[in-house]
Amino acid sequence: MQNYQQILEEIQLELQPYLHKGTVANYIPALSKVNPNQFAMSITLFDGTTYSVGCSQSRFSIQSISKVFTFTKALNIYRHNLYKKVGREPSGNPFNSLVQLEYEKGIPRNPFINAGAIVVTDALLTHYQKTEKTFENILTFIQEVSDNQNIGYDPMVWRSECEHGFRNLALANLMKSFGNLENEASSTVETYFKHCAITMNTQELARSILFLANHGIDPINGKKFITSDQAKRINAVMLTCGHYDASGDFAFHVGLPAKSGVGGGIVAVVPKKMGIAVFSPRLNSWGNSLLGTKALELFTAKTGFSIF
Ligand code: GLN
């Protein structure tokens, strides 16, 4: 077996020269207040063993990583019908772009760009009927896959995004104008912002994603969350769309299904082996963690654990 702790420590050391590269997301004012020079990385194996370096117990805003969980939930409820409202093709555009949505008549390319995730939240709102109940169900699901009741959200980040989320409201309204939003644009984006404001640390995130590395079944406690077929498809969408217009670049350098968030987190799946999470708030020009991406590239290079 590989010496995972040593590998993580090597990665941390090799990344030192890059620690001050990139910029923290500032379009959500509350996010710009985090200490930019943080780094954490954790891996969790199928027997629950976890290896970490850095501030792996400090929670951060998971932001778009939450889209993996909402997509999973909505797929569970709506099955194939979900794809009437949202596609599963890479967008080749930034995560918050309005342009493509206009000429593709309000059907977002995939569930991981903002427009697609808003449609997914809208579908969950329709199912659960009330905003509070919808959020509760999303949070409960994340607690279940993490096997951790203590996970919650940051109300300051939520409020901050509600006050400044102009583009997301525009995306929701544009989709509403095309008839692809069932609920009110404002309550849909507020619920979307709330699940983006959920906070977790890298240890919790690495644990939470294990079911996707094991055909939909939690390898530690045996709970079945989704079918093997669904797990395969969610991983496929993570690989092709998980890093927006940098998804190709990420697949090229890292070669794992993964999802990033503007809070600086990335989760990655090593099929049949482990869950990985990295955190570093400085982002590259595509809005993905700069150090996080490099850390994952180093990890797959050192271990040979890419899917290719
Ligand atoms: N809440 C963020 C937004 O809607 C999520 C974006 C992200 O993490 N890429 O802009």
PDB file of N, CA and C and ligand atoms in Angstrom, residues 27-28 31 62-65 67 95-96 112 114 118 161 168 192-193 196-197 244 259-263 286-288, ligand 1:
ATOM      1  N   TYR A  27     -16.964  38.441  -5.471  1.00  0.00           N
ATOM      2  CA  TYR A  27     -18.296  38.893  -5.894  1.00  0.00           C
ATOM      3  C   TYR A  27     -19.359  38.519  -4.847  1.00  0.00           C
ATOM      4  N   ILE A  28     -18.977  37.637  -3.909  1.00  0.00           N
ATOM      5  CA  ILE A  28     -19.807  37.402  -2.722  1.00  0.00           C
ATOM      6  C   ILE A  28     -18.983  38.002  -1.571  1.00  0.00           C
ATOM      7  N   LEU A  31     -17.394  36.024   1.242  1.00  0.00           N
ATOM      8  CA  LEU A  31     -16.336  35.058   0.884  1.00  0.00           C
ATOM      9  C   LEU A  31     -14.973  35.728   0.806  1.00  0.00           C
ATOM     10  N   ILE A  62     -18.922  25.503   0.969  1.00  0.00           N
ATOM     11  CA  ILE A  62     -18.709  24.500  -0.092  1.00  0.00           C
ATOM     12  C   ILE A  62     -19.178  24.996  -1.458  1.00  0.00           C
ATOM     13  N   GLN A  63     -20.021  26.036  -1.456  1.00  0.00           N
ATOM     14  CA  GLN A  63     -20.505  26.653  -2.710  1.00  0.00           C
ATOM     15  C   GLN A  63     -20.935  25.595  -3.746  1.00  0.00           C
ATOM     16  N   SER A  64     -20.320  25.600  -4.924  1.00  0.00           N
ATOM     17  CA  SER A  64     -20.838  24.743  -6.002  1.00  0.00           C
ATOM     18  C   SER A  64     -20.622  23.251  -5.779  1.00  0.00           C
ATOM     19  N   ILE A  65     -19.857  22.890  -4.771  1.00  0.00           N
ATOM     20  CA  ILE A  65     -19.740  21.449  -4.471  1.00  0.00           C
ATOM     21  C   ILE A  65     -21.118  20.929  -4.074  1.00  0.00           C
ATOM     22  N   LYS A  67     -23.734  21.375  -5.483  1.00  0.00           N
ATOM     23  CA  LYS A  67     -24.498  20.990  -6.686  1.00  0.00           C
ATOM     24  C   LYS A  67     -24.439  19.485  -6.949  1.00  0.00           C
ATOM     25  N   PHE A  95     -19.090  29.675 -15.305  1.00  0.00           N
ATOM     26  CA  PHE A  95     -20.196  29.091 -14.526  1.00  0.00           C
ATOM     27  C   PHE A  95     -21.420  29.977 -14.413  1.00  0.00           C
ATOM     28  N   ASN A  96     -21.234  31.305 -14.574  1.00  0.00           N
ATOM     29  CA  ASN A  96     -22.365  32.211 -14.368  1.00  0.00           C
ATOM     30  C   ASN A  96     -22.798  32.899 -15.656  1.00  0.00           C
ATOM     31  N   PHE A 112     -24.216  21.581 -13.256  1.00  0.00           N
ATOM     32  CA  PHE A 112     -23.137  22.133 -12.447  1.00  0.00           C
ATOM     33  C   PHE A 112     -22.827  23.597 -12.758  1.00  0.00           C
ATOM     34  N   ASN A 114     -24.247  27.433 -12.942  1.00  0.00           N
ATOM     35  CA  ASN A 114     -25.245  28.017 -12.041  1.00  0.00           C
ATOM     36  C   ASN A 114     -26.669  27.833 -12.542  1.00  0.00           C
ATOM     37  N   ILE A 118     -29.617  25.951 -10.536  1.00  0.00           N
ATOM     38  CA  ILE A 118     -30.836  26.668 -10.118  1.00  0.00           C
ATOM     39  C   ILE A 118     -32.074  25.880 -10.568  1.00  0.00           C
ATOM     40  N   GLU A 161     -24.748  36.553  -0.230  1.00  0.00           N
ATOM     41  CA  GLU A 161     -25.025  36.216  -1.627  1.00  0.00           C
ATOM     42  C   GLU A 161     -26.438  36.645  -2.035  1.00  0.00           C
ATOM     43  N   ASN A 168     -27.252  35.578 -10.742  1.00  0.00           N
ATOM     44  CA  ASN A 168     -28.035  34.358 -10.558  1.00  0.00           C
ATOM     45  C   ASN A 168     -29.527  34.636 -10.649  1.00  0.00           C
ATOM     46  N   TYR A 192     -31.139  28.146  -3.428  1.00  0.00           N
ATOM     47  CA  TYR A 192     -29.857  27.772  -4.061  1.00  0.00           C
ATOM     48  C   TYR A 192     -28.673  28.389  -3.297  1.00  0.00           C
ATOM     49  N   PHE A 193     -28.793  29.685  -2.943  1.00  0.00           N
ATOM     50  CA  PHE A 193     -27.713  30.341  -2.197  1.00  0.00           C
ATOM     51  C   PHE A 193     -27.504  29.665  -0.841  1.00  0.00           C
ATOM     52  N   CYS A 196     -25.553  26.548  -1.189  1.00  0.00           N
ATOM     53  CA  CYS A 196     -24.163  26.915  -1.497  1.00  0.00           C
ATOM     54  C   CYS A 196     -23.426  27.363  -0.228  1.00  0.00           C
ATOM     55  N   ALA A 197     -24.173  27.871   0.758  1.00  0.00           N
ATOM     56  CA  ALA A 197     -23.550  28.412   1.985  1.00  0.00           C
ATOM     57  C   ALA A 197     -23.297  27.337   3.047  1.00  0.00           C
ATOM     58  N   TYR A 244     -16.525  23.576 -14.989  1.00  0.00           N
ATOM     59  CA  TYR A 244     -17.005  24.580 -15.959  1.00  0.00           C
ATOM     60  C   TYR A 244     -16.186  24.549 -17.237  1.00  0.00           C
ATOM     61  N   LYS A 259     -15.579  18.003  -8.448  1.00  0.00           N
ATOM     62  CA  LYS A 259     -16.416  19.215  -8.482  1.00  0.00           C
ATOM     63  C   LYS A 259     -15.769  20.289  -7.619  1.00  0.00           C
ATOM     64  N   SER A 260     -15.707  21.500  -8.179  1.00  0.00           N
ATOM     65  CA  SER A 260     -15.110  22.614  -7.448  1.00  0.00           C
ATOM     66  C   SER A 260     -16.180  23.576  -6.948  1.00  0.00           C
ATOM     67  N   GLY A 261     -15.774  24.473  -6.047  1.00  0.00           N
ATOM     68  CA  GLY A 261     -16.654  25.549  -5.592  1.00  0.00           C
ATOM     69  C   GLY A 261     -15.853  26.820  -5.434  1.00  0.00           C
ATOM     70  N   VAL A 262     -16.491  27.994  -5.582  1.00  0.00           N
ATOM     71  CA  VAL A 262     -15.730  29.246  -5.469  1.00  0.00           C
ATOM     72  C   VAL A 262     -15.255  29.540  -4.052  1.00  0.00           C
ATOM     73  N   GLY A 263     -15.698  28.742  -3.087  1.00  0.00           N
ATOM     74  CA  GLY A 263     -15.172  28.876  -1.730  1.00  0.00           C
ATOM     75  C   GLY A 263     -13.742  28.356  -1.652  1.00  0.00           C
ATOM     76  N   TRP A 286     -10.594  30.584 -13.927  1.00  0.00           N
ATOM     77  CA  TRP A 286     -11.877  29.925 -14.185  1.00  0.00           C
ATOM     78  C   TRP A 286     -12.758  29.817 -12.934  1.00  0.00           C
ATOM     79  N   GLY A 287     -12.218  30.280 -11.809  1.00  0.00           N
ATOM     80  CA  GLY A 287     -13.003  30.220 -10.571  1.00  0.00           C
ATOM     81  C   GLY A 287     -12.840  28.904  -9.825  1.00  0.00           C
ATOM     82  N   ASN A 288     -11.760  28.179 -10.122  1.00  0.00           N
ATOM     83  CA  ASN A 288     -11.481  26.928  -9.408  1.00  0.00           C
ATOM     84  C   ASN A 288     -10.234  27.119  -8.543  1.00  0.00           C
TER      85      ASN A 288
HETATM   86  N1  GLN B   1     -22.993  30.438  -5.084  1.00  0.00           N
HETATM   87  C1  GLN B   1     -22.052  30.613  -6.150  1.00  0.00           C
HETATM   88  C2  GLN B   1     -22.678  31.352  -7.309  1.00  0.00           C
HETATM   89  O1  GLN B   1     -23.792  31.113  -7.590  1.00  0.00           O
HETATM   90  C3  GLN B   1     -21.542  29.281  -6.587  1.00  0.00           C
HETATM   91  C4  GLN B   1     -20.593  29.372  -7.759  1.00  0.00           C
HETATM   92  C5  GLN B   1     -19.436  28.417  -7.681  1.00  0.00           C
HETATM   93  O2  GLN B   1     -19.095  27.873  -6.647  1.00  0.00           O
HETATM   94  N2  GLN B   1     -18.764  28.269  -8.798  1.00  0.00           N
HETATM   95  O3  GLN B   1     -22.089  32.177  -7.936  1.00  0.00           O
END
